[in-house]
Short mmCIF file of C-alpha atoms and ligand atoms in Angstrom, two decimals:
data_model
loop_
_atom_site.label_atom_id
_atom_site.label_comp_id
_atom_site.label_asym_id
_atom_site.label_seq_id
_atom_site.Cartn_x
_atom_site.Cartn_y
_atom_site.Cartn_z
CA MET A 1 212.55 -38.19 38.99
CA LYS A 2 211.55 -41.85 38.20
CA THR A 3 208.28 -42.07 36.20
CA GLY A 4 206.68 -45.53 35.59
CA LEU A 5 204.52 -45.89 32.69
CA TYR A 6 201.93 -48.68 33.00
CA GLY A 7 200.09 -49.46 29.79
CA GLY A 8 197.43 -51.81 29.16
CA THR A 9 194.13 -52.53 27.89
CA PHE A 10 192.50 -52.55 31.40
CA ASP A 11 189.35 -54.63 30.28
CA PRO A 12 188.72 -54.16 33.25
CA ILE A 13 191.40 -53.06 35.70
CA HIS A 14 191.67 -55.53 38.40
CA ASN A 15 193.71 -56.35 41.74
CA GLY A 16 196.89 -57.84 39.96
CA HIS A 17 197.13 -54.25 38.27
CA ILE A 18 197.28 -52.51 41.50
CA LYS A 19 199.65 -55.13 42.90
CA VAL A 20 201.92 -54.33 40.07
CA VAL A 21 201.70 -50.64 40.85
CA GLN A 22 202.24 -51.19 44.55
CA ALA A 23 205.39 -53.10 43.89
CA ALA A 24 206.86 -50.99 40.85
CA ARG A 25 206.55 -47.72 43.27
CA ASN A 26 208.01 -49.68 46.31
CA PHE A 27 210.96 -51.53 44.89
CA LEU A 28 212.04 -48.85 42.26
CA GLN A 29 211.26 -45.95 44.34
CA LEU A 30 209.28 -44.61 41.61
CA ASP A 31 208.06 -40.88 42.17
CA ARG A 32 205.08 -40.97 39.58
CA ILE A 33 202.95 -43.74 37.89
CA ILE A 34 200.90 -42.98 34.82
CA PHE A 35 198.30 -45.30 33.85
CA ILE A 36 198.04 -45.32 30.18
CA PRO A 37 194.78 -47.42 28.95
CA ALA A 38 195.21 -48.44 25.57
CA GLY A 39 193.18 -47.20 22.49
CA ASP A 40 193.40 -49.72 19.82
CA PRO A 41 196.13 -52.17 20.82
CA PRO A 42 198.11 -53.70 17.83
CA HIS A 43 198.42 -56.81 19.70
CA LYS A 44 194.48 -57.25 20.34
CA ALA A 45 193.39 -56.19 16.96
CA GLY A 46 190.45 -58.58 16.02
CA LYS A 47 189.51 -58.97 19.23
CA GLN A 48 186.20 -57.08 21.01
CA ILE A 49 187.42 -54.53 23.37
CA THR A 50 184.90 -52.65 25.75
CA ALA A 51 184.30 -49.19 24.95
CA LYS A 52 187.02 -46.39 26.07
CA GLU A 53 184.84 -44.64 28.32
CA HIS A 54 184.19 -47.56 30.29
CA ARG A 55 187.91 -48.83 30.47
CA LEU A 56 188.94 -45.29 31.40
CA ALA A 57 186.55 -44.76 34.00
CA MET A 58 187.32 -47.96 35.98
CA VAL A 59 191.02 -47.05 35.64
CA GLN A 60 190.46 -43.74 37.13
CA THR A 61 188.68 -45.11 39.99
CA VAL A 62 191.71 -47.14 40.80
CA ALA A 63 194.48 -44.51 40.14
CA GLU A 64 192.91 -42.32 42.70
CA GLN A 65 193.02 -45.12 45.31
CA VAL A 66 196.68 -45.80 44.49
CA GLU A 67 197.58 -42.14 44.10
CA ALA A 68 198.56 -42.77 40.34
CA GLN A 69 197.93 -40.77 37.27
CA VAL A 70 195.95 -41.46 34.41
CA SER A 71 196.89 -40.30 30.54
CA ASP A 72 194.21 -40.34 27.72
CA TRP A 73 197.11 -40.04 25.32
CA GLU A 74 196.53 -43.52 23.69
CA LEU A 75 193.05 -43.38 23.98
CA LEU A 76 192.43 -40.19 22.38
CA LYS A 77 194.69 -41.02 19.10
CA GLN A 78 192.84 -42.00 15.81
CA GLU A 79 195.60 -44.50 14.61
CA LYS A 80 196.85 -47.39 16.53
CA SER A 81 199.69 -46.81 19.16
CA TYR A 82 202.66 -48.03 19.77
CA SER A 83 204.79 -48.23 22.71
CA VAL A 84 207.73 -46.62 21.37
CA GLU A 85 205.57 -43.52 20.52
CA THR A 86 204.08 -42.99 23.97
CA VAL A 87 207.35 -43.28 25.52
CA ARG A 88 208.93 -40.94 23.36
CA HIS A 89 205.87 -38.61 24.20
CA PHE A 90 206.38 -39.18 28.08
CA GLN A 91 209.98 -38.73 27.72
CA ALA A 92 209.47 -35.27 26.04
CA GLU A 93 207.13 -34.38 28.48
CA TYR A 94 209.18 -35.02 31.38
CA PRO A 95 212.78 -34.54 30.17
CA ASP A 96 214.66 -35.01 33.12
CA ASP A 97 212.91 -38.19 34.24
CA GLU A 98 214.07 -41.68 33.80
CA ILE A 99 211.29 -43.86 32.23
CA TYR A 100 210.26 -47.07 33.83
CA PHE A 101 207.92 -49.10 31.37
CA ILE A 102 205.74 -51.59 33.69
CA ILE A 103 205.15 -54.65 32.10
CA GLY A 104 203.95 -58.02 32.95
CA ALA A 105 206.37 -61.05 32.03
CA ASP A 106 203.77 -62.33 29.22
CA SER A 107 203.99 -58.95 27.46
CA PHE A 108 207.70 -58.62 27.62
CA TYR A 109 207.95 -62.13 26.35
CA ASP A 110 206.54 -60.62 22.94
CA LEU A 111 208.63 -57.64 23.31
CA PRO A 112 210.66 -58.47 20.02
CA THR A 113 207.57 -58.54 18.04
CA TRP A 114 206.60 -55.15 18.82
CA TRP A 115 207.07 -52.12 16.37
CA HIS A 116 210.62 -50.75 16.74
CA TYR A 117 211.36 -52.58 19.77
CA GLU A 118 215.01 -52.19 19.70
CA GLU A 119 214.41 -48.30 19.99
CA LEU A 120 211.92 -48.76 22.77
CA MET A 121 214.60 -50.65 24.56
CA ALA A 122 217.04 -47.97 24.28
CA LEU A 123 214.60 -45.19 25.38
CA CYS A 124 213.60 -46.65 29.05
CA ASN A 125 214.11 -49.31 31.73
CA PHE A 126 211.76 -52.07 32.22
CA ALA A 127 210.00 -53.29 35.22
CA VAL A 128 208.98 -56.84 34.43
CA VAL A 129 206.15 -58.56 36.55
CA SER A 130 205.88 -62.24 36.98
CA ARG A 131 203.33 -64.09 35.49
CA PRO A 132 202.63 -67.75 35.40
CA ASP A 133 204.92 -69.75 32.84
CA TYR A 134 207.48 -66.93 32.19
CA ALA A 135 210.52 -67.39 34.25
CA ARG A 136 213.55 -64.88 34.10
CA ASP A 137 215.70 -67.15 31.92
CA ILE A 138 213.21 -67.54 29.50
CA LEU A 139 212.36 -64.03 29.22
CA LEU A 140 216.30 -63.34 29.02
CA SER A 141 217.06 -65.63 26.29
CA LYS A 142 214.61 -63.67 24.13
CA PHE A 143 217.42 -61.00 23.87
CA LYS A 144 220.30 -63.12 23.50
CA GLY A 145 221.09 -61.98 19.89
CA ASN A 146 220.64 -58.02 20.56
CA GLU A 147 223.32 -56.06 20.43
CA LYS A 148 222.28 -53.62 23.60
CA PRO A 149 220.22 -56.01 25.99
CA PRO A 150 217.03 -54.32 27.69
CA ARG A 151 217.64 -52.80 30.98
CA VAL A 152 215.53 -54.78 33.16
CA PHE A 153 214.31 -54.76 36.57
CA PHE A 154 212.10 -57.92 37.70
CA LEU A 155 209.72 -57.53 40.42
CA ASP A 156 209.73 -61.19 41.38
CA ASP A 157 208.42 -60.75 44.87
CA ILE A 158 204.70 -60.33 43.65
CA PHE A 159 202.72 -62.75 42.03
CA VAL A 160 198.86 -62.51 41.48
CA ASP A 161 197.27 -64.79 39.28
CA ILE A 162 194.51 -62.64 37.96
CA SER A 163 193.74 -61.68 34.51
CA SER A 164 191.06 -59.75 32.99
CA THR A 165 190.14 -62.52 30.82
CA GLU A 166 189.39 -64.71 33.69
CA ILE A 167 187.11 -62.12 35.02
CA ARG A 168 185.28 -61.28 31.85
CA GLU A 169 184.61 -64.99 31.89
CA ARG A 170 183.30 -65.05 35.33
CA VAL A 171 180.75 -62.20 34.83
CA ALA A 172 179.54 -63.72 31.27
CA ALA A 173 179.08 -66.97 33.76
CA GLY A 174 177.27 -65.19 36.53
CA LYS A 175 180.00 -65.79 38.85
CA ASN A 176 181.35 -63.57 41.74
CA ILE A 177 184.35 -61.28 40.93
CA SER A 178 184.67 -59.43 44.22
CA LYS A 179 188.14 -61.15 45.11
CA LEU A 180 189.36 -60.13 41.66
CA VAL A 181 188.48 -56.51 41.44
CA PRO A 182 188.09 -53.53 43.93
CA PRO A 183 184.10 -53.08 45.10
CA GLU A 184 183.94 -49.95 42.92
CA VAL A 185 185.02 -51.95 39.97
CA ALA A 186 182.75 -54.84 40.58
CA ALA A 187 179.87 -52.11 40.99
CA TYR A 188 181.07 -50.34 37.97
CA ILE A 189 180.93 -53.53 35.92
CA GLU A 190 177.32 -54.31 36.97
CA GLN A 191 175.90 -51.30 36.62
CA HIS A 192 176.95 -51.00 33.03
CA HIS A 193 176.01 -54.56 32.26
CA LEU A 194 179.53 -55.04 31.09
CA TYR A 195 180.83 -58.48 30.01
CA GLN A 196 177.41 -60.24 29.96
P1 LIG B 1 194.11 -59.73 29.43
O1 LIG B 1 193.40 -61.13 30.04
O2 LIG B 1 192.97 -59.12 28.49
O3 LIG B 1 195.25 -60.06 28.38
P2 LIG B 1 195.38 -58.62 31.48
O4 LIG B 1 195.04 -59.20 33.07
O5 LIG B 1 196.77 -59.54 31.02
O6 LIG B 1 194.29 -58.77 30.67
P3 LIG B 1 196.14 -56.16 30.37
O7 LIG B 1 195.28 -55.02 30.45
O8 LIG B 1 196.56 -57.00 29.58
O9 LIG B 1 195.34 -57.00 31.58
O10 LIG B 1 197.50 -55.98 31.21
C1 LIG B 1 198.26 -55.08 31.29
C2 LIG B 1 199.69 -55.22 31.77
O11 LIG B 1 199.62 -55.56 32.94
C3 LIG B 1 200.38 -56.17 30.80
O12 LIG B 1 201.85 -55.84 30.69
C4 LIG B 1 200.32 -57.57 31.62
O13 LIG B 1 201.13 -58.32 31.66
C5 LIG B 1 200.28 -56.80 33.12
N1 LIG B 1 199.40 -57.60 34.04
C6 LIG B 1 198.07 -58.00 33.84
N2 LIG B 1 197.83 -58.74 35.01
C7 LIG B 1 198.60 -59.19 35.98
C8 LIG B 1 199.05 -60.06 37.16
N3 LIG B 1 198.17 -60.62 37.79
N4 LIG B 1 200.48 -59.86 37.49
C9 LIG B 1 201.46 -59.07 36.90
N5 LIG B 1 201.19 -58.48 35.64
C10 LIG B 1 199.99 -58.45 35.07
MG1 LIG B 2 197.21 -59.50 29.14
#
């Protein structure tokens, strides 16, 4: 079986994330996709992140709609979560599966700065989704010096220029977000006065 792991802060989850899941499933014929909301993401240290409960609740709503699973494995961890440990965990859970790490091009660009990234590259395939300003050749040039380059599948056919940052800013400015998130997520944000 092919399992896709899709980690993120999901603060909040948005239509871009949904498109990513659909594209990864279709192009790579994934049998299951697991959203993994981040607990205390090392790369966002110092930034203010919305409470886990809220982020998880919004991810769960969307996961149901796209028939994906949600794992609270990183959320429940007390210490920082590193992707290499997360992938190891799921590889142990599904020993016969081929793991695909689903990631936006912006995050993939930073991969060489991640903790034990070479071990991570050896553990899984990468499904890399286009984001503005990150062309294929720019991304691959990052790994020229590596003995074993990452196994990358580029999902270039989808392109959704939406980010959680934009959504948080729009909500704070009192602007409409109905084209950026599913109705249930918009309602949740309003109900819980998030991003004000
Ligand atoms: P923020 O603006 O807060 O960084 P984000 O929109 O990038 O939020 P994350 O939770 O950081 O959302 O994203 C999780 C993963 O999904 C990352 O790998 C990111 O690159 C990817 N991703 C997010 N939005 C998109 C999008 N519109 N298209 C493709 N990939 C995306
Ligand atoms: Mg991001």
